[in-house]
Tab-separated table of C-alpha atoms in Angstrom:
chain	number	residue	atom	x	y	z
A	3	MET	CA	152.970	66.405	93.053
A	4	ALA	CA	151.744	66.381	96.348
A	5	ALA	CA	153.854	69.593	97.101
A	6	THR	CA	152.626	71.380	93.897
A	7	ARG	CA	148.808	70.699	94.831
A	8	LEU	CA	149.737	71.880	98.035
A	9	SER	CA	151.199	75.028	96.970
A	10	ARG	CA	148.486	75.723	94.649
A	11	ALA	CA	145.685	75.523	97.008
A	12	LEU	CA	147.543	78.041	99.311
A	13	ALA	CA	147.550	80.294	96.283
A	14	VAL	CA	143.927	79.895	96.054
A	15	MET	CA	143.549	80.433	99.899
A	16	LEU	CA	145.839	83.680	99.749
A	17	LEU	CA	143.924	84.811	96.905
A	18	VAL	CA	140.974	84.574	98.431
A	19	GLN	CA	141.604	86.236	101.473
A	20	SER	CA	142.573	88.815	99.518
A	21	LEU	CA	139.351	89.348	97.854
A	22	LEU	CA	137.805	89.271	100.856
A	23	GLY	CA	139.781	91.787	102.532
A	24	ARG	CA	139.037	94.419	99.753
A	25	VAL	CA	135.741	93.819	99.842
A	26	ALA	CA	135.365	94.791	103.647
A	27	ALA	CA	138.146	97.505	103.374
A	28	ASP	CA	135.808	99.051	100.079
A	29	ALA	CA	132.185	97.813	102.633
A	30	PRO	CA	131.335	101.816	103.812
A	31	LYS	CA	131.883	101.697	107.910
A	32	VAL	CA	129.337	102.918	109.869
A	33	LYS	CA	130.746	103.166	113.652
A	34	TRP	CA	128.285	102.795	117.159
A	35	ARG	CA	128.348	105.982	119.321
A	36	ASN	CA	128.154	106.535	122.655
A	37	ALA	CA	124.683	108.082	124.085
A	38	HIS	CA	122.384	107.056	127.381
A	39	ALA	CA	118.745	106.030	127.509
A	40	THR	CA	116.139	106.574	129.299
A	41	PHE	CA	112.222	105.250	129.446
A	42	TYR	CA	108.809	107.134	129.547
A	43	GLY	CA	105.266	106.499	127.553
A	44	GLY	CA	104.413	103.888	130.462
A	45	SER	CA	104.154	99.737	130.131
A	46	ASP	CA	101.906	100.010	127.379
A	47	ALA	CA	104.216	102.559	124.953
A	48	SER	CA	100.696	104.783	125.423
A	49	GLY	CA	102.420	107.700	126.931
A	50	THR	CA	104.051	107.521	123.328
A	51	MET	CA	101.470	108.552	121.422
A	52	GLY	CA	101.421	112.238	118.983
A	53	GLY	CA	104.872	113.033	119.319
A	54	ALA	CA	106.911	116.356	117.666
A	55	CYS	CA	106.916	114.196	114.435
A	56	GLY	CA	103.345	114.045	113.661
A	57	TYR	CA	102.535	110.306	113.493
A	58	GLY	CA	100.028	110.507	115.114
A	59	ASN	CA	98.958	107.021	116.519
A	60	LEU	CA	101.426	105.257	116.347
A	61	TYR	CA	100.052	101.812	116.191
A	62	SER	CA	97.887	102.733	113.695
A	63	GLN	CA	101.127	103.918	111.629
A	64	GLY	CA	102.681	100.668	111.939
A	65	TYR	CA	105.595	102.037	114.099
A	66	GLY	CA	104.205	100.353	117.296
A	67	THR	CA	106.129	100.236	120.488
A	68	ASP	CA	110.434	100.454	118.984
A	69	THR	CA	109.580	104.182	119.070
A	70	THR	CA	112.205	106.878	120.650
A	71	ALA	CA	112.256	110.484	121.237
A	72	LEU	CA	115.028	112.119	120.785
A	73	SER	CA	118.140	115.166	122.287
A	74	ALA	CA	118.308	118.339	120.207
A	75	ALA	CA	121.682	117.501	119.760
A	76	LEU	CA	119.687	114.470	117.844
A	77	PHE	CA	116.453	115.702	116.607
A	78	ASP	CA	117.999	118.057	114.174
A	79	ASN	CA	114.882	120.344	114.179
A	80	GLY	CA	112.397	117.382	113.327
A	81	ALA	CA	114.818	116.292	109.798
A	82	LYS	CA	115.288	113.038	112.098
A	83	CYS	CA	112.220	112.101	112.083
A	84	GLY	CA	111.488	108.262	110.549
A	85	ALA	CA	115.128	107.855	111.036
A	86	CYS	CA	116.058	104.118	112.305
A	87	ILE	CA	118.630	102.926	115.207
A	88	ALA	CA	120.309	100.782	116.409
A	89	ILE	CA	120.495	100.605	120.397
A	90	THR	CA	122.277	98.039	122.629
A	91	CYS	CA	122.907	98.521	126.274
A	92	TYR	CA	126.208	99.088	126.905
A	93	ARG	CA	128.707	98.609	130.712
A	94	SER	CA	126.256	98.442	132.684
A	95	LYS	CA	125.115	96.287	135.173
A	96	TRP	CA	121.550	96.946	134.201
A	97	CYS	CA	121.668	96.577	130.942
A	98	LEU	CA	120.211	92.464	130.549
A	99	PRO	CA	122.443	89.262	129.350
A	100	GLY	CA	123.531	88.544	126.147
A	101	ASN	CA	123.745	92.197	124.435
A	102	SER	CA	120.552	92.802	122.531
A	103	ILE	CA	120.284	94.732	119.878
A	104	LEU	CA	117.037	96.662	119.540
A	105	GLN	CA	115.788	99.057	116.388
A	106	VAL	CA	113.589	101.956	116.917
A	107	THR	CA	112.109	104.624	115.067
A	108	ALA	CA	112.849	108.174	116.248
A	109	THR	CA	108.659	109.532	116.587
A	110	ASN	CA	109.896	112.515	118.828
A	111	PHE	CA	111.750	115.153	120.780
A	112	CYS	CA	112.501	115.091	124.672
A	113	PRO	CA	113.187	118.253	125.586
A	114	SER	CA	116.125	119.574	127.495
A	115	ASN	CA	115.385	120.876	130.695
A	116	PRO	CA	117.449	123.824	131.607
A	117	ASN	CA	117.042	124.059	135.470
A	118	LEU	CA	118.513	120.480	135.718
A	119	PRO	CA	121.846	119.751	135.543
A	120	ASN	CA	122.907	117.659	132.183
A	121	ASP	CA	124.342	114.337	134.520
A	122	ASN	CA	121.382	114.267	137.297
A	123	GLY	CA	118.050	114.827	135.773
A	124	GLY	CA	118.920	117.281	131.943
A	125	TRP	CA	119.579	113.969	130.308
A	126	CYS	CA	118.613	115.704	126.776
A	127	ASN	CA	119.762	119.109	127.766
A	128	PRO	CA	122.406	120.001	124.996
A	129	PRO	CA	124.673	118.386	123.746
A	130	ARG	CA	124.000	115.350	125.334
A	131	ARG	CA	123.268	112.630	122.570
A	132	HIS	CA	120.093	110.717	124.586
A	133	PHE	CA	117.149	108.193	123.361
A	134	ASP	CA	114.291	108.668	125.705
A	135	LEU	CA	112.501	105.194	124.621
A	136	SER	CA	109.183	103.834	125.026
A	137	GLN	CA	109.036	101.407	127.764
A	138	PRO	CA	109.020	98.769	126.384
A	139	ALA	CA	111.447	99.348	123.780
A	140	PHE	CA	113.765	100.228	127.232
A	141	THR	CA	113.083	96.671	128.864
A	142	GLN	CA	113.968	95.245	125.349
A	143	ILE	CA	117.705	96.005	126.362
A	144	ALA	CA	117.959	97.005	129.488
A	145	ILE	CA	116.639	96.087	133.792
A	146	TYR	CA	113.419	98.670	134.282
A	147	GLU	CA	114.757	99.950	137.619
A	148	GLY	CA	117.852	101.051	135.570
A	149	GLY	CA	115.771	103.962	134.744
A	150	ILE	CA	118.950	105.457	132.353
A	151	VAL	CA	121.958	103.614	131.242
A	152	PRO	CA	124.657	103.890	128.333
A	153	VAL	CA	124.196	102.729	125.346
A	154	LEU	CA	125.666	102.222	121.870
A	155	PHE	CA	123.580	103.368	118.700
A	156	LYS	CA	124.256	103.407	114.667
A	157	ARG	CA	121.749	104.292	112.549
A	158	VAL	CA	120.049	101.664	110.193
A	159	PRO	CA	118.047	101.076	107.316
A	160	CYS	CA	114.613	101.115	108.251
A	161	LYS	CA	111.748	97.836	107.647
A	162	ARG	CA	108.891	98.899	106.628
A	163	SER	CA	105.631	97.020	105.967
A	164	GLY	CA	103.652	98.208	102.520
A	165	PRO	CA	103.682	102.059	101.085
A	166	ILE	CA	104.265	105.486	101.641
A	167	ARG	CA	101.615	106.730	103.384
A	168	TYR	CA	100.323	110.366	102.411
A	169	THR	CA	98.041	112.254	104.951
A	170	ILE	CA	96.360	115.017	103.597
A	171	ASN	CA	95.220	117.771	105.987
A	172	GLY	CA	94.117	121.418	106.340
A	173	GLN	CA	92.089	123.048	104.503
A	174	ARG	CA	91.669	124.932	100.373
A	175	TYR	CA	94.498	127.604	100.293
A	176	PHE	CA	96.956	124.794	103.279
A	177	ASN	CA	97.964	121.998	102.548
A	178	LEU	CA	99.167	120.157	105.459
A	179	VAL	CA	100.905	116.638	103.914
A	180	LEU	CA	101.899	113.746	107.011
A	181	ILE	CA	104.941	111.399	105.093
A	182	SER	CA	104.947	108.415	107.842
A	183	ASN	CA	105.821	104.305	106.484
A	184	VAL	CA	109.048	105.883	104.457
A	185	GLY	CA	111.824	102.891	103.892
A	186	GLY	CA	115.053	102.833	102.735
A	187	VAL	CA	117.195	105.589	105.700
A	188	GLY	CA	113.719	106.697	106.828
A	189	ASP	CA	114.054	110.506	107.352
A	190	VAL	CA	112.486	112.746	104.771
A	191	SER	CA	114.793	116.041	103.854
A	192	ALA	CA	112.453	116.795	101.439
A	193	VAL	CA	108.808	116.708	99.344
A	194	SER	CA	107.315	117.804	95.938
A	195	VAL	CA	103.947	118.185	94.797
A	196	LYS	CA	102.497	118.240	91.207
A	197	SER	CA	98.587	118.581	90.765
A	198	ALA	CA	97.201	117.547	87.691
A	199	ASN	CA	97.087	121.260	86.686
A	200	SER	CA	100.319	121.777	86.551
A	201	ASN	CA	103.537	120.421	85.134
A	202	TYR	CA	105.711	121.997	87.581
A	203	TRP	CA	106.451	119.670	90.800
A	204	GLU	CA	106.025	122.518	93.851
A	205	PRO	CA	108.866	121.850	96.087
A	206	MET	CA	106.881	121.449	99.440
A	207	ARG	CA	108.277	123.005	103.205
A	208	ARG	CA	108.905	121.516	105.976
A	209	ASN	CA	106.092	122.690	108.608
A	210	TRP	CA	107.175	120.170	112.183
A	211	GLY	CA	108.033	116.942	112.439
A	212	GLN	CA	107.475	115.147	109.055
A	213	ASN	CA	104.131	117.449	108.153
A	214	TRP	CA	105.056	119.083	104.458
A	215	GLN	CA	103.241	122.437	103.494
A	216	SER	CA	102.051	123.810	99.987
A	217	ASP	CA	99.959	126.594	100.102
A	218	THR	CA	98.718	126.420	96.511
A	219	ILE	CA	95.076	125.271	95.876
A	220	LEU	CA	95.147	121.406	95.760
A	221	VAL	CA	91.413	120.733	95.709
A	222	GLY	CA	89.675	118.837	93.263
A	223	GLN	CA	93.224	117.506	91.575
A	224	SER	CA	94.661	114.720	91.725
A	225	LEU	CA	98.241	114.604	92.811
A	226	SER	CA	101.601	113.216	92.425
A	227	PHE	CA	104.822	113.347	94.492
A	228	GLN	CA	107.942	112.951	94.788
A	229	VAL	CA	109.973	111.762	98.646
A	230	THR	CA	113.819	112.456	98.815
A	231	THR	CA	114.957	111.527	102.384
A	232	SER	CA	118.526	112.784	103.840
A	233	ASP	CA	120.434	109.421	101.485
A	234	GLY	CA	120.128	111.461	98.404
A	235	SER	CA	117.253	108.854	97.298
A	236	THR	CA	114.296	109.745	95.926
A	237	VAL	CA	110.946	107.996	95.007
A	238	THR	CA	107.850	109.556	92.433
A	239	VAL	CA	104.251	108.399	92.521
A	240	LEU	CA	101.976	110.072	90.277
A	241	ASP	CA	98.858	110.154	90.947
A	242	ALA	CA	99.002	108.713	94.374
A	243	VAL	CA	96.089	110.589	95.008
A	244	ALA	CA	92.663	110.808	93.037
A	245	SER	CA	91.108	114.186	91.908
A	246	ASN	CA	88.335	113.284	94.544
A	247	TRP	CA	90.512	113.770	97.560
A	248	GLU	CA	89.501	114.977	101.439
A	249	PHE	CA	90.771	116.585	103.728
A	250	GLY	CA	91.660	114.240	106.665
A	251	GLN	CA	92.235	111.036	103.891
A	252	THR	CA	95.907	108.768	104.153
A	253	PHE	CA	96.758	107.482	100.555
A	254	GLU	CA	99.774	105.303	100.088
A	255	GLY	CA	102.492	104.893	97.437
A	256	GLY	CA	105.644	104.028	96.198
A	257	GLN	CA	108.818	103.169	98.832
A	258	PHE	CA	112.422	102.988	98.888
A	259	PRO	CA	114.097	99.417	99.578
């Protein structure tokens, strides 16, 4: 009897292990990749404000100091603005103990410097994968005096507080909408707008960073938006903007899980 119970227990254990193995095999794997990291912007990250993604004041936009500029090999002409990245210092005497993992948002571009070699000052030169972190972010994973450290990185979901934000700038014949505070994968690949006077979703075009342009006259109309991220997910927000909107205002609505 005891032998039978033992045999059944072993059979159950093997079945559970088999199922767990299948789940692990079927789960999507995000590989860590090699890169290097430096820092900029000062101890309070005030020098990171603005930037090539167009977010402006990173404090008021909710990004804080856990941000990074990307080299050309990662920036993709602004398409990766808003992406969230996990970074850890890797095999350097300057790494902080414990192998802590930092999560940052891509908010800026790190330009190349063709006058300097790739391995001595031209850290962001193509084809190098490089992160120029805010100083407060860098010092969460490495010692300040290290200056530059090898890192491992991978894309991760963005954890955002509150809805997506739509900031409308421009003038009557030129509408520029900054899309910010985007959850999910974070980087926006397409935006469409529909005014109250139209049944047509008009594709907007990327002007720079996460600023999206429409040359249609939209003033005096309520506006709806469709926002699509790089993984193909789309959020539709009907009447996100009231008809009495003005340039310079920010509106909220919708969010990715």
